[in-house]
Coordinates of C-alpha atoms and ligand atoms in Angstrom, one line a residue:
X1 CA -23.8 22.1 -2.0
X2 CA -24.0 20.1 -5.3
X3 CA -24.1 16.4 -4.3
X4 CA -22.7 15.2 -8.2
X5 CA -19.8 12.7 -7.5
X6 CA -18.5 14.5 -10.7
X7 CA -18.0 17.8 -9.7
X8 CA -14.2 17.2 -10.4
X9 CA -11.5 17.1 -7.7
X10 CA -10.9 21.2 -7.7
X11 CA -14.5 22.0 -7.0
X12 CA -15.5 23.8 -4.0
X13 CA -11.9 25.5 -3.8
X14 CA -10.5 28.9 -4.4
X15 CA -7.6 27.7 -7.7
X16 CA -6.4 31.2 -7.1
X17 CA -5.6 31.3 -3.3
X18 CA -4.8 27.6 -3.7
X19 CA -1.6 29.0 -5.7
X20 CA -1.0 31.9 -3.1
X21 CA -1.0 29.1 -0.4
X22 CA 1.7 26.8 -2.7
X23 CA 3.7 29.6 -2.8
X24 CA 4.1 30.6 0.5
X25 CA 4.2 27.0 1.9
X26 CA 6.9 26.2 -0.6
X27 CA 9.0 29.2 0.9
X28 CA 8.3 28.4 4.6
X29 CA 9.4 24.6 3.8
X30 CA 12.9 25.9 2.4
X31 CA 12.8 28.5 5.6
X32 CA 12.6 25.9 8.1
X33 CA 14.4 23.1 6.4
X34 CA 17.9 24.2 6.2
X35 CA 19.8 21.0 7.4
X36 CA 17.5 19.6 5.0
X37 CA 18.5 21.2 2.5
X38 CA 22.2 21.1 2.9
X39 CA 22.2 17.1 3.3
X40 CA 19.8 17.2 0.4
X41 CA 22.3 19.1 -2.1
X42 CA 25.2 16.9 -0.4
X43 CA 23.5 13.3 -1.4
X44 CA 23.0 15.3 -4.6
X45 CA 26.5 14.8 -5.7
X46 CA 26.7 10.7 -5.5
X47 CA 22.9 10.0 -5.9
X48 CA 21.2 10.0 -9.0
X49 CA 18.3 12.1 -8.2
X50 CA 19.7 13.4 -4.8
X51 CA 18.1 10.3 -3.5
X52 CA 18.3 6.9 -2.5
X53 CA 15.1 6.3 -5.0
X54 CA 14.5 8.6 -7.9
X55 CA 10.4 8.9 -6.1
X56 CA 11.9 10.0 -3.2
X57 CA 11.4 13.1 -5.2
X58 CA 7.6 12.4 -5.5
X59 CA 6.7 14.2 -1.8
X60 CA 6.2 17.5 -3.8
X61 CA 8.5 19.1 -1.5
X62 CA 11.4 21.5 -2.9
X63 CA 14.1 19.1 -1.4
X64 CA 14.0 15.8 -0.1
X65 CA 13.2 16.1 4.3
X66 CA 16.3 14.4 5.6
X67 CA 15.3 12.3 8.4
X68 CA 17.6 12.2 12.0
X69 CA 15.4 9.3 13.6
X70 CA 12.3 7.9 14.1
X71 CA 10.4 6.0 16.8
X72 CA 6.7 5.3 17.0
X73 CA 4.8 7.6 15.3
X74 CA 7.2 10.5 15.7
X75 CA 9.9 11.4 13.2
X76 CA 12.8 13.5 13.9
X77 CA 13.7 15.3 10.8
X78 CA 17.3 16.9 10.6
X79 CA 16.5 20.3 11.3
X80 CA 15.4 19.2 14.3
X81 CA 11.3 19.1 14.2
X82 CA 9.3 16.6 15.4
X83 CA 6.8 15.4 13.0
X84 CA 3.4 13.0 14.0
X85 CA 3.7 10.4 11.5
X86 CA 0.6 9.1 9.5
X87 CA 2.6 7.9 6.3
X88 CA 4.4 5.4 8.6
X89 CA 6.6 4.5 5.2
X90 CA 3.8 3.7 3.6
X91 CA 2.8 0.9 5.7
X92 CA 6.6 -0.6 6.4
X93 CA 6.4 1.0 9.7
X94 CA 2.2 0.2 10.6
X95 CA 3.2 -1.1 13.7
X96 CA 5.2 2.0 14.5
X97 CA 8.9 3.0 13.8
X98 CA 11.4 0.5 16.0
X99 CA 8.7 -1.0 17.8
X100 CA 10.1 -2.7 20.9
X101 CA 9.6 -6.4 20.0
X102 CA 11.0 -6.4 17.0
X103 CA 14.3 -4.1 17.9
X104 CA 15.2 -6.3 20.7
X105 CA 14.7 -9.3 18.4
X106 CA 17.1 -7.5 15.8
X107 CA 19.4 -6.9 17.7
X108 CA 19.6 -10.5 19.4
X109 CA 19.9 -11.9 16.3
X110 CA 22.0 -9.4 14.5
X111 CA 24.9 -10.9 16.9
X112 CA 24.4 -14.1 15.7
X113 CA 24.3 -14.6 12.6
X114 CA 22.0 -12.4 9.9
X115 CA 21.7 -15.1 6.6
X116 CA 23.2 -18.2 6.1
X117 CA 21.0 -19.2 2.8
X118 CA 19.6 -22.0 5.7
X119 CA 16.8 -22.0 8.0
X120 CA 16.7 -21.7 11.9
X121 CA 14.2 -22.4 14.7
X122 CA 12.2 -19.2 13.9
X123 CA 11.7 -20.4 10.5
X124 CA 9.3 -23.4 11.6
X125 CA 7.9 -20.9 14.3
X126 CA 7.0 -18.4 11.5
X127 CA 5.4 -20.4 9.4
X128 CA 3.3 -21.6 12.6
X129 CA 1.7 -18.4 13.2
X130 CA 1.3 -17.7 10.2
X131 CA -1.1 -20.7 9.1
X132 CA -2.5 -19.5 12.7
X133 CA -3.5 -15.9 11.6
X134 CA -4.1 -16.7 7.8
X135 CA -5.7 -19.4 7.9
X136 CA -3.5 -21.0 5.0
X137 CA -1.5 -23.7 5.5
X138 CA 1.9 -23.7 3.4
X139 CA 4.3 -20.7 3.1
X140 CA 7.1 -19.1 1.5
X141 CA 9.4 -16.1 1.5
X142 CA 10.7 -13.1 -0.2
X143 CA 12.6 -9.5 0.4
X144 CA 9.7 -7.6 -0.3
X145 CA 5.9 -7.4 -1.6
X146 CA 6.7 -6.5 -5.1
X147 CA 9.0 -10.1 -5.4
X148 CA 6.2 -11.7 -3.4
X149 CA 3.7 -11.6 -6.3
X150 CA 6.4 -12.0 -9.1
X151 CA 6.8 -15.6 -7.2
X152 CA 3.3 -16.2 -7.0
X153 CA 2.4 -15.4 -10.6
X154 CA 5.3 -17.8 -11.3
X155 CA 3.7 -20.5 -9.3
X156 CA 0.3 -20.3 -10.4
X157 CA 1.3 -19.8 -13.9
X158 CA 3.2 -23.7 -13.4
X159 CA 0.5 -24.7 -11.6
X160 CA -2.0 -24.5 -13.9
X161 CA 0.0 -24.2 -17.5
X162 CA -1.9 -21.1 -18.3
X163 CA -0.5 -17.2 -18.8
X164 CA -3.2 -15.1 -18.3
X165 CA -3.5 -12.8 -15.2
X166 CA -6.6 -11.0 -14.7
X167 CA -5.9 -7.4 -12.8
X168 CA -8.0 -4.3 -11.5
X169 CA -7.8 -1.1 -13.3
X170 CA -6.0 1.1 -11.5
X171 CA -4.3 -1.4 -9.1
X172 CA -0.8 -1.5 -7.9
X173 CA 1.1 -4.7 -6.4
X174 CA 4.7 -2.9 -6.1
X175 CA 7.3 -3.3 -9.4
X176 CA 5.8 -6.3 -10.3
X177 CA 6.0 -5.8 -14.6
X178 CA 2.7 -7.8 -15.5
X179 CA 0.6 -5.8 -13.6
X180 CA 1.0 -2.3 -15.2
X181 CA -1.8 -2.2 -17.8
X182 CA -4.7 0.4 -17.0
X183 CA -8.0 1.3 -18.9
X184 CA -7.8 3.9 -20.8
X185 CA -11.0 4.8 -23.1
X186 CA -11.8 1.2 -22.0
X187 CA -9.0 -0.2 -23.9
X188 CA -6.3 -2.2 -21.9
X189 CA -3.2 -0.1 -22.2
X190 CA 0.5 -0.9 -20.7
X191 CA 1.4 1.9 -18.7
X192 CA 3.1 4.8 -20.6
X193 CA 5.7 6.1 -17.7
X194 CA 7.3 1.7 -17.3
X195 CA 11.3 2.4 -17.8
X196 CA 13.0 0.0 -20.0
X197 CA 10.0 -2.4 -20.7
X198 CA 9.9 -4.6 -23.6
X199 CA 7.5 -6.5 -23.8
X200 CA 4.0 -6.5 -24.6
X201 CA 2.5 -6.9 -21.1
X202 CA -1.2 -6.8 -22.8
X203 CA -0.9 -10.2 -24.2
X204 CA -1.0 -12.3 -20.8
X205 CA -2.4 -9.6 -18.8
X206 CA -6.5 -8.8 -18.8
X207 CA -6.9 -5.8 -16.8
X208 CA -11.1 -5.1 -15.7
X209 CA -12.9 -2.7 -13.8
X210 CA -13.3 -3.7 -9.5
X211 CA -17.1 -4.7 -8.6
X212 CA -17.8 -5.4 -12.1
X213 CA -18.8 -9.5 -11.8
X214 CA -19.9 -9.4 -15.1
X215 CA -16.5 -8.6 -16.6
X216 CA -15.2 -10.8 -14.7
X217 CA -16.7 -14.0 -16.0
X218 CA -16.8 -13.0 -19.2
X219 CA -12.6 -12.8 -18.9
X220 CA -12.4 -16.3 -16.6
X221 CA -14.9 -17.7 -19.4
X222 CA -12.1 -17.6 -21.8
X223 CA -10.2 -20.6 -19.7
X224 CA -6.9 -19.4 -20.2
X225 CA -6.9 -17.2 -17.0
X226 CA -3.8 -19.0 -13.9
X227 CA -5.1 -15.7 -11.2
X228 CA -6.5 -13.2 -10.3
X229 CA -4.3 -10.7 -8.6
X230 CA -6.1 -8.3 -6.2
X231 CA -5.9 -6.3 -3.4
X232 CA -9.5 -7.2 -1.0
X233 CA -10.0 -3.9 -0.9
X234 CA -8.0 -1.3 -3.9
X235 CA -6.1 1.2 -2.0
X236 CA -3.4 2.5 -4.3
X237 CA -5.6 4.4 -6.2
X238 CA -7.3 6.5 -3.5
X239 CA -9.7 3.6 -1.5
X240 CA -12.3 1.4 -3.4
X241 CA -14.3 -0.8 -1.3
X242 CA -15.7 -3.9 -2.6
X243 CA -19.8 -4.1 -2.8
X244 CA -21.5 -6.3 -0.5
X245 CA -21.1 -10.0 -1.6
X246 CA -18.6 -8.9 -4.2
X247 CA -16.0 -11.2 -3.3
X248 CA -18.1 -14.3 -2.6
X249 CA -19.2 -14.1 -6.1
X250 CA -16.3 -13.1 -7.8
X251 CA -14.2 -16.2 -6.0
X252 CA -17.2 -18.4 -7.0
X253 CA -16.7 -17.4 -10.5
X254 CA -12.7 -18.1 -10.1
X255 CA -13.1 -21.6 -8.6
X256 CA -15.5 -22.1 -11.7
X257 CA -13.3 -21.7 -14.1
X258 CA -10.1 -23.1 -12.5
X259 CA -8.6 -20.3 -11.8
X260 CA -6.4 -18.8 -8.1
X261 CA -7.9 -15.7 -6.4
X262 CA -5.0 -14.2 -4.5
X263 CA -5.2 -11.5 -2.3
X264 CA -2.5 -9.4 -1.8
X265 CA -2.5 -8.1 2.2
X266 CA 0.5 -5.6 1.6
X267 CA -1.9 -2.6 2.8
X268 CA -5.1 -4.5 3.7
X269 CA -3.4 -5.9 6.5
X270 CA -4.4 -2.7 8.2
X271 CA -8.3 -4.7 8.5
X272 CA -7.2 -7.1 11.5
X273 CA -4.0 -9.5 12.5
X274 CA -5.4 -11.7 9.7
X275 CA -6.0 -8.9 7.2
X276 CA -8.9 -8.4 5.2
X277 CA -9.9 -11.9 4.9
X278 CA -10.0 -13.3 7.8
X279 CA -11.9 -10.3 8.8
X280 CA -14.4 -10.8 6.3
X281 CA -14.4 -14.4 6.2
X282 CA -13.4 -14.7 3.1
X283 CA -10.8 -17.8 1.9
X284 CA -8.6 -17.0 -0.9
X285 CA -6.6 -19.4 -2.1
X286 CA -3.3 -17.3 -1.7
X287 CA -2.2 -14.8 0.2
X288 CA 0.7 -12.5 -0.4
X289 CA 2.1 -9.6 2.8
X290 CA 5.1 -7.5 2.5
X291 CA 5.7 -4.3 4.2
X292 CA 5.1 -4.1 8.1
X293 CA 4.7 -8.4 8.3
X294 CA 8.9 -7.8 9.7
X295 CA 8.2 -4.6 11.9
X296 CA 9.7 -2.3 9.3
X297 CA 13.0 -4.9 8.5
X298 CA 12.6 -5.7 4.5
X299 CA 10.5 -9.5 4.0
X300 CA 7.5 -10.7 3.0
X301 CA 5.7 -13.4 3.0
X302 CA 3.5 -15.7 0.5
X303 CA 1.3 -18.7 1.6
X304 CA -0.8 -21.2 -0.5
X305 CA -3.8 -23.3 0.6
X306 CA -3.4 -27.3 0.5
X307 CA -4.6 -27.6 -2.9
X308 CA -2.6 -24.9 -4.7
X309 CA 0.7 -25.4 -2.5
X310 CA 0.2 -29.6 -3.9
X311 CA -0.2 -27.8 -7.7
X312 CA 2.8 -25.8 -7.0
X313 CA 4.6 -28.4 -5.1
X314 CA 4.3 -31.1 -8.3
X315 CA 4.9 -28.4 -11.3
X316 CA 8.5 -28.0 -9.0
X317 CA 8.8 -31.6 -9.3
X318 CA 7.7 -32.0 -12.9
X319 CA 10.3 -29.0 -14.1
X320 CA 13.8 -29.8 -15.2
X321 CA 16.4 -28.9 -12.7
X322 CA 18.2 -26.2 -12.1
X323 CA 16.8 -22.2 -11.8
X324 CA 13.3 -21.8 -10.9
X325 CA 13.1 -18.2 -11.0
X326 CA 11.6 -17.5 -7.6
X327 CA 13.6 -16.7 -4.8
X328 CA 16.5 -14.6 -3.9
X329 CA 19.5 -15.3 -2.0
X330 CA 18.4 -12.8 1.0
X331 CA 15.0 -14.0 1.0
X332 CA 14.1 -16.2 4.3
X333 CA 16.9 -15.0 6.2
X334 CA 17.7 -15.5 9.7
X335 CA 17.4 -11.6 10.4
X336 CA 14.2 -11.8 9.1
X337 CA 12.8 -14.8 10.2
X338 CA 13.6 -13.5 13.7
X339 CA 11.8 -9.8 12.9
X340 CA 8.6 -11.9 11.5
X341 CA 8.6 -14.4 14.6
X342 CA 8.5 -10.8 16.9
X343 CA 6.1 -9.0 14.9
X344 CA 3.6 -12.1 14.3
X345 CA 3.8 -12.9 18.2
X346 CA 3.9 -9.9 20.0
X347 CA 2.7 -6.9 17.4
X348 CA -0.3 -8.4 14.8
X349 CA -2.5 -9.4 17.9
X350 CA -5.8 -8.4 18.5
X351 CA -5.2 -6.4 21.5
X352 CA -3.1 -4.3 19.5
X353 CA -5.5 -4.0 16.8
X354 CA -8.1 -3.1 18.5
X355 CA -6.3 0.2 20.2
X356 CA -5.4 1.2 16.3
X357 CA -8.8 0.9 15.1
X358 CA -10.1 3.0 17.7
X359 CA -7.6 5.8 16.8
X360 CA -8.3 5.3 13.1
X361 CA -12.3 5.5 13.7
X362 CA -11.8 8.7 15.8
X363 CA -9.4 10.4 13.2
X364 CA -11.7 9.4 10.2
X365 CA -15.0 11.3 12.5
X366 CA -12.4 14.1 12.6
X367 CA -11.7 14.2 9.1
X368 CA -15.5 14.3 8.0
X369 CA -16.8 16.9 10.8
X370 CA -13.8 19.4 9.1
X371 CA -15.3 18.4 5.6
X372 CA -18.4 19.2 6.8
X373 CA -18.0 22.1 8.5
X374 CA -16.0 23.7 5.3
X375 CA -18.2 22.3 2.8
X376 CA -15.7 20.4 0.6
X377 CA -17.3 17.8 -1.7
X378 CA -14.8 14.8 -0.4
X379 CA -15.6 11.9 1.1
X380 CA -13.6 9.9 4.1
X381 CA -13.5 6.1 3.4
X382 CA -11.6 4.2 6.4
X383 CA -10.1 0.7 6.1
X384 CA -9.3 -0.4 9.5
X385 CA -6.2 1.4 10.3
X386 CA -6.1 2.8 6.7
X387 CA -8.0 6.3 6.0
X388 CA -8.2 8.2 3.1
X389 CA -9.6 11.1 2.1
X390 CA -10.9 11.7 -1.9
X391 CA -11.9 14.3 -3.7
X392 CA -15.2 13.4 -4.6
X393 CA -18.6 13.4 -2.8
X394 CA -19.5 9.5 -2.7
X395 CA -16.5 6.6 -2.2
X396 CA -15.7 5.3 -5.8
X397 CA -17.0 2.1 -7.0
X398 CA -13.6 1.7 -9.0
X399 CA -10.3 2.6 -10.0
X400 CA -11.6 4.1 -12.9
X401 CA -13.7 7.0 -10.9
X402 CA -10.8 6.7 -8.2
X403 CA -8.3 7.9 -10.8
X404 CA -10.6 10.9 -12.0
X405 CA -10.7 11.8 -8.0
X406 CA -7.1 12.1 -7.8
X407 CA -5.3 15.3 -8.6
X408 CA -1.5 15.4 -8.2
X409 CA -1.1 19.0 -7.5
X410 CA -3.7 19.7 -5.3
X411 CA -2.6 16.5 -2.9
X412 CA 1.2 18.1 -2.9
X413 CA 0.0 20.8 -2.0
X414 CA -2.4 19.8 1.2
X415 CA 0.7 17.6 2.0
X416 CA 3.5 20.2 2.4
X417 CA 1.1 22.4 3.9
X418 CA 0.6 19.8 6.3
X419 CA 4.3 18.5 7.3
X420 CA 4.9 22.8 7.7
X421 CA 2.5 22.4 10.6
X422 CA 4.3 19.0 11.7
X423 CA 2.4 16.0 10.1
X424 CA 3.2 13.9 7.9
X425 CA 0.8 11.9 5.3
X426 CA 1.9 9.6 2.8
X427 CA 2.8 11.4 -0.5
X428 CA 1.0 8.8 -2.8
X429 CA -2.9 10.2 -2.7
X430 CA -4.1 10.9 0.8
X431 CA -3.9 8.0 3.0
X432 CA -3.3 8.3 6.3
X433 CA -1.8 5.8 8.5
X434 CA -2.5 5.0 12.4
X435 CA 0.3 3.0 14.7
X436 CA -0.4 1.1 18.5
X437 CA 1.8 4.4 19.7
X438 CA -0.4 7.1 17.8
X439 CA -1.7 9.5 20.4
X440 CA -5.0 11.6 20.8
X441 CA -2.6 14.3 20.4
X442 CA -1.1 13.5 17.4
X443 CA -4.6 13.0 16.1
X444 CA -5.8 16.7 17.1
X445 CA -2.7 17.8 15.5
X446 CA -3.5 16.1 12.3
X447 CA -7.1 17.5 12.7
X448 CA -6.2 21.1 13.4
X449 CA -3.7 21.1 10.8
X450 CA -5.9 20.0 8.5
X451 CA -8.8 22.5 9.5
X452 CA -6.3 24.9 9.0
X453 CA -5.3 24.3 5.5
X454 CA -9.0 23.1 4.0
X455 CA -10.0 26.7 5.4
X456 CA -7.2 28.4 2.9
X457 CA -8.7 25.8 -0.3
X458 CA -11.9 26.6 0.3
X459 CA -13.9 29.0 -2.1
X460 CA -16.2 31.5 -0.8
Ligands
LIG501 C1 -0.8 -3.7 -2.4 C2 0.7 -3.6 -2.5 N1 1.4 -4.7 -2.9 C3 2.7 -4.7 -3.0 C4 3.4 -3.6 -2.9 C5 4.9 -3.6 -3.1 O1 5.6 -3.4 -1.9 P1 7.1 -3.3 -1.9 O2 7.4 -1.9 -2.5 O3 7.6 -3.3 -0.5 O4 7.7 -4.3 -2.8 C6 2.7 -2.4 -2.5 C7 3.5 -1.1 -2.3 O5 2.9 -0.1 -2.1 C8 1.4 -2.4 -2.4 O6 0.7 -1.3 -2.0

């Protein structure tokens, strides 16, 4: 087999029974999904789109699958199948669907009181545990990721009185407008598909390739850089490690020139109960955690070390009164606050880490030894919990050659094929998702699935 990282992501597969196999998975998805289908065509009539979210419709399914319930890493859907869930909302629901802690802490609180626009005692206990994990010292809150970094590009921006954001190519920190310039031709370029965007999001935003150090100073050099925005390790574009040393240089470089690093946990959180960083040792200066940090119920969470939360703290104090622009009137509430206190205490341990990693490490073996075995020029790259599969030979060194692995049609396809036989992988690329209540046997399924539908790609 051709070892060239380039082959392209269709290489090694038969186009022509790749379009047999869309057709007759399309067909058996509309066969065995009629409750689906119905409630899909109902929801059709009020929701623009059919769906609560227009990219609902992204799954490259015929119709939305309706879901009856969920619990651990099983979904119900409403015809009544039972599907092994590794998409686990896209890392909402990392710490599996209702898990116990948090429902019974829900549901204690939900009887007394779900926001008030004040603080309770779980306030002061969540930000407790999380200076314990993080290792940062002063915290605030949002609804969800995406407001998250809005309010810490806001605070670093008055912190240090300067505009500029410095971004990976290719990265994705939820609806969060400055960040939505790629590379293209290596030209920064605002991203063609934004809705109703007006402004020119290239003027304070300087987007560079990940790993490149050199790029990187030569940006920061400029002295008119607040941040840099990043994921530790880019995994919204397909996985992209860092290189060895990488981020000990590059935050070098970004104390050097006065500048924040601050590293988004939203998906990286899937490294250890302190995420990527405290993993790796590494000591950003802010943090930022949305999706699973409440068990699944909407928050999120930002923290600042001593010195940037004192910056932030005295810009507050130096502004005029009146709106800030961070903060929403949900944000911090006491449903919340008691969903973080359960999740931080009794679900981001390392007890319960350690039985996800293990899963993860035997599902990512699995994954290569039926790459293998078929031949396929893809690579497995796992990040903790967090494993992906790309259609290249060798893991990317950035987004750059992480976009040219990705290839829409072919990962719809692998993905219905794959909830027909019961599993379920997140819609966005291939990741694929391990919770504390994933089970060797949902693992085999995965495998076997898989096995199967590889085996009808592959070219003879
Ligand atoms: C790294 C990262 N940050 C932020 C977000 C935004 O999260 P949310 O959609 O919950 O606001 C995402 C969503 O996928 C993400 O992957």
């Amino acid at each position: 087999m051709d070892q060239n990282p380039d082959l392209g992501s269709r290489s090694g597969i038969d186009w022509e029974s790749a379009q047999a196999l869309l057709q007759t998975e399309t067909a058996a998805y509309v066969t065995r999904n009629p409750r689906s289908f119905a409630l899909a065509q109902r929801a059709g009539q009020h929701l623009m789109f059919g769906v609560p979210l227009h990219w609902m419709n992204d799954w490259g399914t015929p119709f939305a699958l309706q879901v009856a319930q969920a619990a651990g890493a099983q979904l119900l859907d409403a015809d009544g199948h039972c599907l092994s869930d590794f998409c686990l909302g896209d890392t909402g629901a990392m710490f599996g669907h209702s898990p116990t802690p948090v429902a019974r802490a829900v549901a204690r609180q939900v009887a007394h009181g779900i926001t008030a626009m004040l603080p309770g005692e779980d306030a002061a206990v969540v930000g407790e545990l999380l200076c314990e994990r993080f290792g940062l010292p002063y915290w605030q809150f949002a609804m969800t990721a995406s407001d998250a970094n809005r309010f810490v590009l806001r605070w670093l921006r008055a912190a240090t009185g300067r505009r500029k954001l410095i971004v990976f190519n290719g990265c994705y920190h939820g609806t969060v407008d400055d960040v939505f310039v790629d590379l293209v031709g290596g030209r920064p370029t605002q991203r063609a598909s934004l809705l109703g965007q007006v402004h020119d999001l290239t003027a304070h935003t300087v987007v560079l390739e990940f790993n490149d150090l050199a790029a990187l100073e030569e940006a920061l050099s400029q002295g008119d850089v607040a941040c840099v925005l990043a994921e530790p390790a880019m995994t919204n574009i397909g996985m992209v490690l860092p290189e060895p040393g990488y981020w000990e240089a590059a935050q070098a470089l970004i104390q050097r020139h006065g500048a924040a690093l601050v590293l988004d946990e939203t998906h990286t959180i899937s490294c250890g109960p302190g995420g990527y960083a405290r993993a790796h040792g590494l000591q950003p200066d802010a943090i930022v955690l949305g999706k699973p940090v409440g068990g699944g119920v909407p928050c999120a969470v930002y923290g600042f070390s001593a010195e940037w939360a004192g910056r932030a703290v005295r810009a507050r104090h130096a502004a005029p009164g009146g709106h800030s622009g961070i903060g929403t009137t949900l944000s911090g509430n006491l449903l919340a606050m008691a969903a973080m206190r359960a999740t931080l205490s009794e679900l981001m341990t390392a007890p319960v880490y350690a039985g996800m990693l293990a899963t993860a490490g035997t599902l990512a073996d699995g994954l290569r030894e039926v790459i293998a075995r078929h031949r396929m020029p893809w690579c497995v790259t796992p990040l903790g919990a967090r494993t992906e599969f790309q259609f290249r030979t060798t893991p990317p060194r950035n987004g750059g050659e992480a976009g040219t692995a990705m290839d829409a049609e072919l990962e719809h396809l692998i993905h219905l094929a794959l909830l027909n036989r019961g599993v379920m992988i997140t819609p966005f690329h291939n990741m694929i998702l391990v919770c504390p209540a994933t089970r060797p046997a949902d693992v085999q399924k995965l495998l076997a699935a898989f096995d199967q539908v590889v085996g009808k790609l592959v070219a003879v």
